[in-house]
Coordinates of C-alpha atoms in Angstrom, one line a residue:
X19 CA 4.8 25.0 26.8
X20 CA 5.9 21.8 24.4
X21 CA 7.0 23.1 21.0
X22 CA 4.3 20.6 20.0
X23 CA 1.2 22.3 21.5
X24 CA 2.2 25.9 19.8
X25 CA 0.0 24.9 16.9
X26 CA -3.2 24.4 18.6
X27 CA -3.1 28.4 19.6
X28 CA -4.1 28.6 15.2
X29 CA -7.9 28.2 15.3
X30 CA -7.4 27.6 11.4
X31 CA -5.5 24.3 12.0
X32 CA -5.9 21.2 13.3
X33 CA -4.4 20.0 16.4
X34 CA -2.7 17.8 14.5
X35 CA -0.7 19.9 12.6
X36 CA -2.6 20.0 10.1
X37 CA -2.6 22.0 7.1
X38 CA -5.0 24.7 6.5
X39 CA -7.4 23.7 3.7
X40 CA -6.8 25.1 0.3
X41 CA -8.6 26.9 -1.9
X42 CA -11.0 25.4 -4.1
X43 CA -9.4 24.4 -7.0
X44 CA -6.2 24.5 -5.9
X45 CA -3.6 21.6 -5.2
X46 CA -2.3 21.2 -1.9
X47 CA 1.2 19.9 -1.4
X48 CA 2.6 20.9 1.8
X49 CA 3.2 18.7 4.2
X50 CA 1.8 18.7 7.6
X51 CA 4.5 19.4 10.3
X52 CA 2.9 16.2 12.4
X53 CA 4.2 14.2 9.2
X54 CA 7.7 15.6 9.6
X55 CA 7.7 15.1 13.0
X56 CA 7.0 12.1 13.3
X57 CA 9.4 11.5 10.1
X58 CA 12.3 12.9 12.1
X59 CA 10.9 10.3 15.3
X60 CA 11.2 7.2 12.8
X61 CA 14.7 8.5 11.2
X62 CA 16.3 8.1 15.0
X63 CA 14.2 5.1 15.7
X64 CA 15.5 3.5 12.7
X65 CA 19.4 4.4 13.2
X66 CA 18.6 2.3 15.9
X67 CA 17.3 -0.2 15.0
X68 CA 18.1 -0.9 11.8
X69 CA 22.0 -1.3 14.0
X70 CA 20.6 -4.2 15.4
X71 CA 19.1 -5.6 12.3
X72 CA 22.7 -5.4 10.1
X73 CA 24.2 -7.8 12.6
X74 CA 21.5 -9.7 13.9
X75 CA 21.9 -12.5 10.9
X76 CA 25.8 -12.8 11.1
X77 CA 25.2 -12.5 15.1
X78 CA 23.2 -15.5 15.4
X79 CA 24.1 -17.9 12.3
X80 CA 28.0 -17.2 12.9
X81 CA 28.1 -16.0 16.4
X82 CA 25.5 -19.1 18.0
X83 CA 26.1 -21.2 15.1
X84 CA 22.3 -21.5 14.3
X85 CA 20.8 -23.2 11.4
X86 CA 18.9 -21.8 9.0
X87 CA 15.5 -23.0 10.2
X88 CA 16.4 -21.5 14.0
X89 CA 17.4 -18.5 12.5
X90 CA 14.1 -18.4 10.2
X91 CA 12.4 -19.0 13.5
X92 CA 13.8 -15.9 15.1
X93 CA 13.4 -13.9 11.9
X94 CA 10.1 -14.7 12.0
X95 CA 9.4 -13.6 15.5
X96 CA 11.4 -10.1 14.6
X97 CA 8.8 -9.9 11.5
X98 CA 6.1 -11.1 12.3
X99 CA 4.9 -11.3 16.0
X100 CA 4.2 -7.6 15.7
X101 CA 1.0 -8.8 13.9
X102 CA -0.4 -10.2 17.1
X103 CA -0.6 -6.7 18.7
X104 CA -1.3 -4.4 15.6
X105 CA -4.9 -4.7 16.1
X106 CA -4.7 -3.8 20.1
X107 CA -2.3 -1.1 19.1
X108 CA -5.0 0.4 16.4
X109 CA -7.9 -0.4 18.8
X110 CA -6.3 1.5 21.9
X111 CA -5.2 4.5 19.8
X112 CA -9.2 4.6 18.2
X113 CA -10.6 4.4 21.7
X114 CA -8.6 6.7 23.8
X115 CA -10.2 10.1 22.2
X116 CA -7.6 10.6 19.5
X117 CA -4.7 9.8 21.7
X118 CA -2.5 8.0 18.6
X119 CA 0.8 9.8 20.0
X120 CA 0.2 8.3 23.2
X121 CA -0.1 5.1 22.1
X122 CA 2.3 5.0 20.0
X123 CA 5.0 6.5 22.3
X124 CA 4.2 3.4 24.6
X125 CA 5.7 1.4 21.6
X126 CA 8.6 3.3 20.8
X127 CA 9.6 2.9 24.6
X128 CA 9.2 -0.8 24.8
X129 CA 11.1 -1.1 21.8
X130 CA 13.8 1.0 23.2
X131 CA 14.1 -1.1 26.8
X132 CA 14.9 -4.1 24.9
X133 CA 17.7 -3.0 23.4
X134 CA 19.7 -3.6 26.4
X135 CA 18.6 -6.9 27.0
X136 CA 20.4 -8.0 24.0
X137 CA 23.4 -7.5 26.4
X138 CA 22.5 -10.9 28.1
X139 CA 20.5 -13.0 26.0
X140 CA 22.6 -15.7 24.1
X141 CA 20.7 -18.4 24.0
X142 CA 17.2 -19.4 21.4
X143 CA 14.7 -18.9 23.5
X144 CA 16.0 -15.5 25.9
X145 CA 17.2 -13.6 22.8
X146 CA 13.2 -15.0 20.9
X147 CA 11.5 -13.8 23.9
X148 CA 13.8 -10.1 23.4
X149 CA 12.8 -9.6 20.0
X150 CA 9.1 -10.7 20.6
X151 CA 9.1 -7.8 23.2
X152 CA 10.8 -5.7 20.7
X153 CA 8.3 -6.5 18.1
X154 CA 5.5 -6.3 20.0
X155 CA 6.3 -2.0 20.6
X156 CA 6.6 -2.0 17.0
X157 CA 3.3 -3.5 16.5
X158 CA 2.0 -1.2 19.2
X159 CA 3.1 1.7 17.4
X160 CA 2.8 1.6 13.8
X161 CA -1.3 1.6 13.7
X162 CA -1.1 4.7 15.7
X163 CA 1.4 6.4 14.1
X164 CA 0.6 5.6 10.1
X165 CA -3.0 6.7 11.6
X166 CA -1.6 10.3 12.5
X167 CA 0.2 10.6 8.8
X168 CA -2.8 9.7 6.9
X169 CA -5.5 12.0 9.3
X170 CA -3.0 15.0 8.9
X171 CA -3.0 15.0 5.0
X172 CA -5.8 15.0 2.7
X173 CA -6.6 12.5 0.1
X174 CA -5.0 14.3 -3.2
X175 CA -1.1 14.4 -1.0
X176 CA -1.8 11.6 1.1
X177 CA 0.9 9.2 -0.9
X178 CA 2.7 11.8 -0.9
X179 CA 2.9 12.5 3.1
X180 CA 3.4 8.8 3.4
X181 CA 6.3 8.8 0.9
X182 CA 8.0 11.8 2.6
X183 CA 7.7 10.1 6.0
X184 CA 9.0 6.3 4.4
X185 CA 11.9 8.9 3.1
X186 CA 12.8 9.9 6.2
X187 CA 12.6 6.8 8.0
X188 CA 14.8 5.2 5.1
X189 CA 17.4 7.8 6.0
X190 CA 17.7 6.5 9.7
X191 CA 17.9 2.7 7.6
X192 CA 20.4 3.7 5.8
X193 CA 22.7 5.8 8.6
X194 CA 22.0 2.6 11.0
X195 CA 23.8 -0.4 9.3
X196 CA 26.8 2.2 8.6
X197 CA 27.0 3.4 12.5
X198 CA 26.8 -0.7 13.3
X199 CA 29.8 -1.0 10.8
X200 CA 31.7 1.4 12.1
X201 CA 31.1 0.5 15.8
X202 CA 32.3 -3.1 14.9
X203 CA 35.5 -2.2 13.2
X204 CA 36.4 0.3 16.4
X205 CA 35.4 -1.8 19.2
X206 CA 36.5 -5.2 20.3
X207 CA 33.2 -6.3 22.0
X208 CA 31.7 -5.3 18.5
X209 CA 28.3 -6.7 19.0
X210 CA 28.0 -5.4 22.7
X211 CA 28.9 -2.0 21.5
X212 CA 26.3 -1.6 19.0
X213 CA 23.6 -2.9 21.3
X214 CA 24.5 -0.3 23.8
X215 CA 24.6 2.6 21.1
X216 CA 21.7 1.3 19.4
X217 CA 19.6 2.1 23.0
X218 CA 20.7 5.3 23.4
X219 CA 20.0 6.1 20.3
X220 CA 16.5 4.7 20.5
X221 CA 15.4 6.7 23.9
X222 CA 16.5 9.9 21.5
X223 CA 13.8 9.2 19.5
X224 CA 11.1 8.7 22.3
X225 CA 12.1 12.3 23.5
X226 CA 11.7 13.4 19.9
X227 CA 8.1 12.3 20.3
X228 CA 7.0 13.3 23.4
X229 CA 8.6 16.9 22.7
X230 CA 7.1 17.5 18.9
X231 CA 4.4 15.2 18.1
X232 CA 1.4 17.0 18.4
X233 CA -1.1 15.8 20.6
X234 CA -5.1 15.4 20.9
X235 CA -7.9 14.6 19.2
X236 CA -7.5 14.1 15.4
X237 CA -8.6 16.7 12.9
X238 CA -10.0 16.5 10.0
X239 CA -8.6 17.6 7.1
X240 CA -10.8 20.6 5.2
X241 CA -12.7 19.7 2.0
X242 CA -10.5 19.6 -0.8
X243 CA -11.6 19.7 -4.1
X244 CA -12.8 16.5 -6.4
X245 CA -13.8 15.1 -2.8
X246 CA -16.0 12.6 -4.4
X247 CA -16.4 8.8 -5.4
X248 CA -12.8 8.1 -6.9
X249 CA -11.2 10.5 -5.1
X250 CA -9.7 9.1 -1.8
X251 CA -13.3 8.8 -0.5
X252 CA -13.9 6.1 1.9
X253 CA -16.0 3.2 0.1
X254 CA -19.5 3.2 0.2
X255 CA -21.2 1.1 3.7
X256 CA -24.3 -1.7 3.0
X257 CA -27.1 0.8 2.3
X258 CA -25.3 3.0 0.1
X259 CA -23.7 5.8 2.4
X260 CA -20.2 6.3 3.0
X261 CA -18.3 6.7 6.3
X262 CA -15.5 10.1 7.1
X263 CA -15.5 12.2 9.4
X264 CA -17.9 14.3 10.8
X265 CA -17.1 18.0 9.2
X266 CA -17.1 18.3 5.4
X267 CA -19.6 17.7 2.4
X268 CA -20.8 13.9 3.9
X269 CA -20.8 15.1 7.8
X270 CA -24.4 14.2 7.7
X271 CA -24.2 10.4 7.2
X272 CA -26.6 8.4 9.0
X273 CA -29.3 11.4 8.9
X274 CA -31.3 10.0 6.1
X275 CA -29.7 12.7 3.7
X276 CA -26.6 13.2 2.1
X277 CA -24.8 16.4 0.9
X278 CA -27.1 17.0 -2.5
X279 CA -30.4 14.9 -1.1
X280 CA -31.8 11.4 0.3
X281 CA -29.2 9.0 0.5
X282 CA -30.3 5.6 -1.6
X283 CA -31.1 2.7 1.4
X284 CA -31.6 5.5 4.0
X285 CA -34.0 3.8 5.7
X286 CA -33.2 4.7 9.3
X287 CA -34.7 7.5 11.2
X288 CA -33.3 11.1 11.1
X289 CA -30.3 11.2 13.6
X290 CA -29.8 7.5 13.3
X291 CA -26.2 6.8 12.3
X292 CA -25.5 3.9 10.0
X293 CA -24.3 0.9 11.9
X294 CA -20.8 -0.3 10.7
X295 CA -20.3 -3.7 9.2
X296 CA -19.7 -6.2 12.2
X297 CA -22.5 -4.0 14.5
X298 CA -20.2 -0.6 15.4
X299 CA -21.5 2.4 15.6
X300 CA -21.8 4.6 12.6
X301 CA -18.6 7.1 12.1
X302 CA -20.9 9.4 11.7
X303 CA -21.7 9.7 15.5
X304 CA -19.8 12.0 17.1
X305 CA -18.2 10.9 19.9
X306 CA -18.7 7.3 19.5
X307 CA -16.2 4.8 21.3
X308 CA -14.9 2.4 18.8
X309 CA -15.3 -1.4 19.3
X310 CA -13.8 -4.4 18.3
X311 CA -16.5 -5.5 16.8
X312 CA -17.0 -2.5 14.4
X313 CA -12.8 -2.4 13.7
X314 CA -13.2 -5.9 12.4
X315 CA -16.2 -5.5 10.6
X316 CA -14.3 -3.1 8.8
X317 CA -13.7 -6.4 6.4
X318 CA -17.4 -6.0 6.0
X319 CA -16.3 -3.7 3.6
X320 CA -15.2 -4.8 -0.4
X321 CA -12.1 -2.8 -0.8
X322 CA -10.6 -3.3 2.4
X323 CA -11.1 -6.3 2.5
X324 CA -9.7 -7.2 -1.1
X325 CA -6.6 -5.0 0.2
X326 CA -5.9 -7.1 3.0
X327 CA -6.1 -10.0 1.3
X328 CA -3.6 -8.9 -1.4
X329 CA -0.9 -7.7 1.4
X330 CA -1.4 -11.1 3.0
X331 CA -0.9 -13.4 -0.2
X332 CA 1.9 -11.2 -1.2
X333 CA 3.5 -11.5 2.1
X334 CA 3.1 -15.2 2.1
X335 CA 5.9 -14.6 -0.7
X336 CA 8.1 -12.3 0.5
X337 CA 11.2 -13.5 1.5
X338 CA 12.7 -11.9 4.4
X339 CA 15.4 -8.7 3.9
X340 CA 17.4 -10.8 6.3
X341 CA 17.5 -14.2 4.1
X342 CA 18.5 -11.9 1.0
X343 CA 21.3 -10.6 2.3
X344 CA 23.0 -14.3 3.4
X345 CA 22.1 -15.4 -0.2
X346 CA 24.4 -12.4 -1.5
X347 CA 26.7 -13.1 0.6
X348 CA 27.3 -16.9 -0.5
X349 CA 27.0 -15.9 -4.1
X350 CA 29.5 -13.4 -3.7
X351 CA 31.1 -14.4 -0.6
X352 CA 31.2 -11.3 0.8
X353 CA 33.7 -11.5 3.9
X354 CA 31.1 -11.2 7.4
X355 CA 33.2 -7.5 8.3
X356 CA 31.5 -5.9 5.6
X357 CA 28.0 -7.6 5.9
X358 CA 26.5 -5.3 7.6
X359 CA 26.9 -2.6 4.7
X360 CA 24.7 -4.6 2.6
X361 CA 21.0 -2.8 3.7
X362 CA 22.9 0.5 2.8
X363 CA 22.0 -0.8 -0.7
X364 CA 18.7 -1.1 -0.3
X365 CA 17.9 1.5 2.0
X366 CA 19.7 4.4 -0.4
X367 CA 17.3 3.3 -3.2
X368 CA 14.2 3.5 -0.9
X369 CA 15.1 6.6 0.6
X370 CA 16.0 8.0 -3.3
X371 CA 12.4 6.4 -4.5
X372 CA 10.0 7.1 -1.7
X373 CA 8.5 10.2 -2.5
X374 CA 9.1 10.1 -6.0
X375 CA 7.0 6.9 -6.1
X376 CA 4.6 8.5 -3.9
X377 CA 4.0 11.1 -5.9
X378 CA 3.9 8.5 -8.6
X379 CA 0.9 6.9 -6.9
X380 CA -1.0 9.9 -6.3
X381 CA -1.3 10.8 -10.0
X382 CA -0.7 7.4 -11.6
X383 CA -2.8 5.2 -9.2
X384 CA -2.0 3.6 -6.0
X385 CA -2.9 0.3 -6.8
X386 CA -0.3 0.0 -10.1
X387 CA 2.2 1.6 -8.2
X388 CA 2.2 -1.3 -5.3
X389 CA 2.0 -3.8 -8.0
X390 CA 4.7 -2.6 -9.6
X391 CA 7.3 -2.6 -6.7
X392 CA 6.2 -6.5 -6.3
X393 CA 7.7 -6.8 -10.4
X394 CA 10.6 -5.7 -8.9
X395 CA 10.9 -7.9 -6.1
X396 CA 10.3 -10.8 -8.9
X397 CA 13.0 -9.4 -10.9
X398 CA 15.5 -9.4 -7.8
X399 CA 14.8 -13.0 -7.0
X400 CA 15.2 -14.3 -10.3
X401 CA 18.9 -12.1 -10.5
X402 CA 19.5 -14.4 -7.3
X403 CA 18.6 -17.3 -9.2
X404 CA 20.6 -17.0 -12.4
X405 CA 24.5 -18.0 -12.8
X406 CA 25.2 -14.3 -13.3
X407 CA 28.4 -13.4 -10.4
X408 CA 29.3 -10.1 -12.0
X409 CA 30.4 -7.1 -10.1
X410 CA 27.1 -5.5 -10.6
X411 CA 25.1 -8.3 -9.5
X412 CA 24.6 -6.8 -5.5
X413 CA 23.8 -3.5 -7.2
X414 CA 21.5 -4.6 -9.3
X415 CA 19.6 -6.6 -6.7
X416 CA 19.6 -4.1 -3.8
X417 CA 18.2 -1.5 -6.0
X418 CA 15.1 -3.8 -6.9
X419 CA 15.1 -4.7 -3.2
X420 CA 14.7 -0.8 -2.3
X421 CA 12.4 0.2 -5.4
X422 CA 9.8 -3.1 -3.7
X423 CA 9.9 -0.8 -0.4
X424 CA 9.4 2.2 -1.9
X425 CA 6.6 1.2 -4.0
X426 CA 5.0 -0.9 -1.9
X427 CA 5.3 0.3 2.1
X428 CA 3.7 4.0 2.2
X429 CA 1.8 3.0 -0.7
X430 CA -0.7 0.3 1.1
X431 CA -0.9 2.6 4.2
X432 CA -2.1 5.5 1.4
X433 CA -4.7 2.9 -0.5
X434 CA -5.7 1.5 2.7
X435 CA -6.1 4.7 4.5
X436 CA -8.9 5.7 1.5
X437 CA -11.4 3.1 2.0
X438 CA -11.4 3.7 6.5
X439 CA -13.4 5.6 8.4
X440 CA -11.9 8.8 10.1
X441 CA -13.2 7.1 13.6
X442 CA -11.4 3.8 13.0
X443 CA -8.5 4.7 10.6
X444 CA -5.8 3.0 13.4
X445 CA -7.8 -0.1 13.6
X446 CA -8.4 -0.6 9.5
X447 CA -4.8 0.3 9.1
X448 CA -3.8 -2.2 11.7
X449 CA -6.2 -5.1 9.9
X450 CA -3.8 -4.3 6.8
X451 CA -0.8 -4.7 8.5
X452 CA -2.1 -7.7 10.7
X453 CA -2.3 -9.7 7.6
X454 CA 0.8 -8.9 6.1
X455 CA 3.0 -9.4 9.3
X456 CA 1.3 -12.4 9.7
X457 CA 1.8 -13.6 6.5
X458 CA 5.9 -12.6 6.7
X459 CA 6.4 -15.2 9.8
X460 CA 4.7 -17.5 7.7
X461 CA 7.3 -16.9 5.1
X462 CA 10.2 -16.7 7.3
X463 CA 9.4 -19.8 9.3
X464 CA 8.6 -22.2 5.6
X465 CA 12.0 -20.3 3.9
X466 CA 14.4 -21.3 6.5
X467 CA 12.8 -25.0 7.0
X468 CA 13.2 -25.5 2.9
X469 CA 16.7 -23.9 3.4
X470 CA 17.3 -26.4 5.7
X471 CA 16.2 -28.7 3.8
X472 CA 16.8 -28.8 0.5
X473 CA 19.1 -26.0 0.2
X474 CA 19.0 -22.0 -0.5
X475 CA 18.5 -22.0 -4.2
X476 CA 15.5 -24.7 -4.1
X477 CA 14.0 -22.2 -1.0
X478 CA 13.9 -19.0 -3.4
X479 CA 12.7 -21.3 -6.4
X480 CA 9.3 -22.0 -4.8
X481 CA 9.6 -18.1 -3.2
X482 CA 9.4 -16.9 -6.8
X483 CA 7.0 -19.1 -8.3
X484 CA 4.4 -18.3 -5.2
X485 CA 5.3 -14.1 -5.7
X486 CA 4.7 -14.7 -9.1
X487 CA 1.1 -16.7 -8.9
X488 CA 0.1 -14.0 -5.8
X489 CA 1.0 -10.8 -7.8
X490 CA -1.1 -12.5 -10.5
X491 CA -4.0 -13.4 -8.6
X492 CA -3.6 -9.4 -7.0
X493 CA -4.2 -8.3 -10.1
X494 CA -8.0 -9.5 -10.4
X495 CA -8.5 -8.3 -6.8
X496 CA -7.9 -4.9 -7.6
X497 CA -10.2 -2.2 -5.5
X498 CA -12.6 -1.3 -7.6
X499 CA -12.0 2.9 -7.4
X500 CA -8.5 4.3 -7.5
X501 CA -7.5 7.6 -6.0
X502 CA -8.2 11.0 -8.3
X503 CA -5.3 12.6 -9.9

């Protein structure tokens, strides 16, 4: 028997690791072991690949000699070309019966076997075609995966599951660019070495997966109390009912009734479930195969849609982790044997913010939380932009760099994850990410050709000013409900 099946012996919890519902009345605020799991799977995954990433900018602008708009290009395949398969990634893992570990152990692997072809690609397009492989396991898997965290936790700890699991997969962020450090100062094929390591380290976290991820069909979290509009509750569908999953106070959705009486605009006949926006089948339905159709009609609906919107005008600002640290490093000329400790700044803050934040965004709202973290962002850009070179300057900047993350990276995924549908939670969360991703290559691609062109400082002038108009135009697209206290 897998360590990870054990739990589905407990008829009071899910097979998801789930855990038990509380009393009403009281606040639940342990975490589900399927979160830690798959906490401890990202912390390996990220040693990983978060090697790779602390070289990859000094590998290819000093290594191949490329230009700022070539590397831009790359960065923004390593970004962004996950968006293209976020949405097959969400749709798979919606449509195979609940199989999210499955799916999104098919990503970690791919991810993994392209570590090794780092080995022998050193040229544009072998070494673009590498990390678009790599990328695409990473959009595979993080549909799936964020899909698993957010069905395993209930709405009053859900910032807070996604916090503890950011936490965790900071700590691998932070451990990785100090292994690639390390590796580079001991070895004389430096860059070889830490793709090698960075492999083995990755088909660790694969193992971790398939051993201690639970697997099967999704619970559902028990009712917990304040389960009502304002509370986490998925937004209302065109005809006034809402969409969750099929065991609680709305399990009868699509019936004609809700939980205290007719439900306004219930026209349909008794046993009729309410069509989705875009034509799926109601949520309500048990057993109902997802569609394509239904996952993007998810837009259909206000909040989500508003939500996607935001992460995409935001991400059309965001200037790639990559691009920050090579502007520290020519304000402070930092000498290229210690670039690679540079994340370490930013990860330590995330992983020292994450669930604090989290928590922050469960009782303060979500919404002012992820704001927030963008103010920081603005803040580190225009310490970039000043004459200031003091000694505190990287500090300064790496910690807003890490407080953006940990605002801002669980925190959608929790916001999001309250205005889905139990049936298609991988697919709406993969709509979220789809437009941010895509919105990052964007970036990446128009901050290296205005690098290029009229030189770094002019490139995170016209960054700022955009962060600044988007995170102002965020603020009038606010959902309109934010998650209880």
């Amino acid at each position: 028997m897998y360590v990870a099946d054990s739990r589905a012996n407990d008829p009071t919890a899910s097979v998801e690791g789930t855990a038990r519902p509380a009393p009403a009345g009281r606040y639940r605020a342990t975490i589900a072991p399927t979160v830690l799991a798959l906490g401890t799977v990202s912390l390996i995954t990220d040693v990983s690949s978060e090697m790779v990433t602390a070289v990859l900018p000094l590998y290819l602008v000093t290594g191949l000699g490329l230009s700022p708009l070539g590397f831009g290009l790359l960065d923004g395949v390593y970004n962004g070309f996950s968006a293209v398969v976020r949405l097959v990634g969400g749709h798979l893992a919606d449509r195979g019966g609940g199989r999210h570990k499955w799916v999104a152990g098919a990503g970690y692997a791919l991810s993994a076997l392209c570590k090794p072809l780092l080995l022998v690609a050193h040229t544009l397009t072998p070494i673009g075609l590498v990390l678009a492989a790599d990328r695409t396991g990473k959009g595979v898997r993080t549909a799936p995966r964020d899909a698993l965290i957010s069905l395993s936790s209930t709405p009053e700890t859900r910032g807070r599951a996604f916090g503890v699991h950011r936490a965790m997969d900071t700590a691998g962020a932070l451990l990785g660019p100090l292994a690639a450090f390390l590796i580079l100062r001991a070895t004389v094929d430096g860059y070889d070495a830490v793709f090698t390591v960075s492999f083995c380290v990755a088909v660790l976290g694969v193992l971790v997966l398939a051993l201690f991820v639970p697997s099967g069909r999704t619970g559902t979290p028990g009712p917990t109390p304040g389960n009502g509009p304002g509370t986490g509750t998925p937004e209302p569908l065109p005809g006034g009912r809402r969409v969750t999953g099929t065991s609680g106070p709305m399990a009868d959705i699509g019936r004609g009734t809700g939980a205290s009486g007719p439900v306004p605009g219930g026209g349909r006949g008794a046993g009729t479930p309410e069509p989705l926006p875009g034509g799926g089948g109601g949520a309500g339905a048990v057993g109902a195969r997802p569609t394509v159709r239904a996952a993007v009609g998810l837009l259909g609906l206000r909040d989500l849609r508003r939500i996607t919107v935001c992460a995409l005008l935001l991400g059309l600002a965001t200037v790639s982790d990559s691009f920050v640290y090579l502007l520290l490093q020519r304000r402070l000329g930092v000498p290229d044997r210690w670039f690679p400790l540079l994340p370490l700044g930013t990860a330590a803050a995330f992983l020292l913010l994450a669930v604090p934040l989290g928590r922050l965004a469960d009782r303060w709202g979500r919404w002012r939380v992820f704001l927030a973290g963008h103010a920081a962002l603005l803040l580190a850009y225009t310490l970039l932009l000043t004459s200031w070179h003091g000694t505190a300057l990287p500090y300064a900047v790496l910690a807003l760099h890490g407080t953006f993350y940990a605002a801002t990276d669980g925190v959608l995924m929790a916001v999001a994850s309250d205005r889905v549908p139990q049936e298609l939670r991988s697919s709406g969360l993969a709509l979220v990410q789809t437009g941010q991703a895509g919105a990052r290559f964007v970036c990446s691609l128009a901050f290296g050709a205005a690098w290029t062109l009229w030189g770094d400082r002019t490139a995170l002038l016209a960054s700022t000013g955009a962060l600044a108009v988007c995170a102002a135009y965020a603020l009038t697209l606010r959902p309109s409900r934010e998650a209880a206290v």
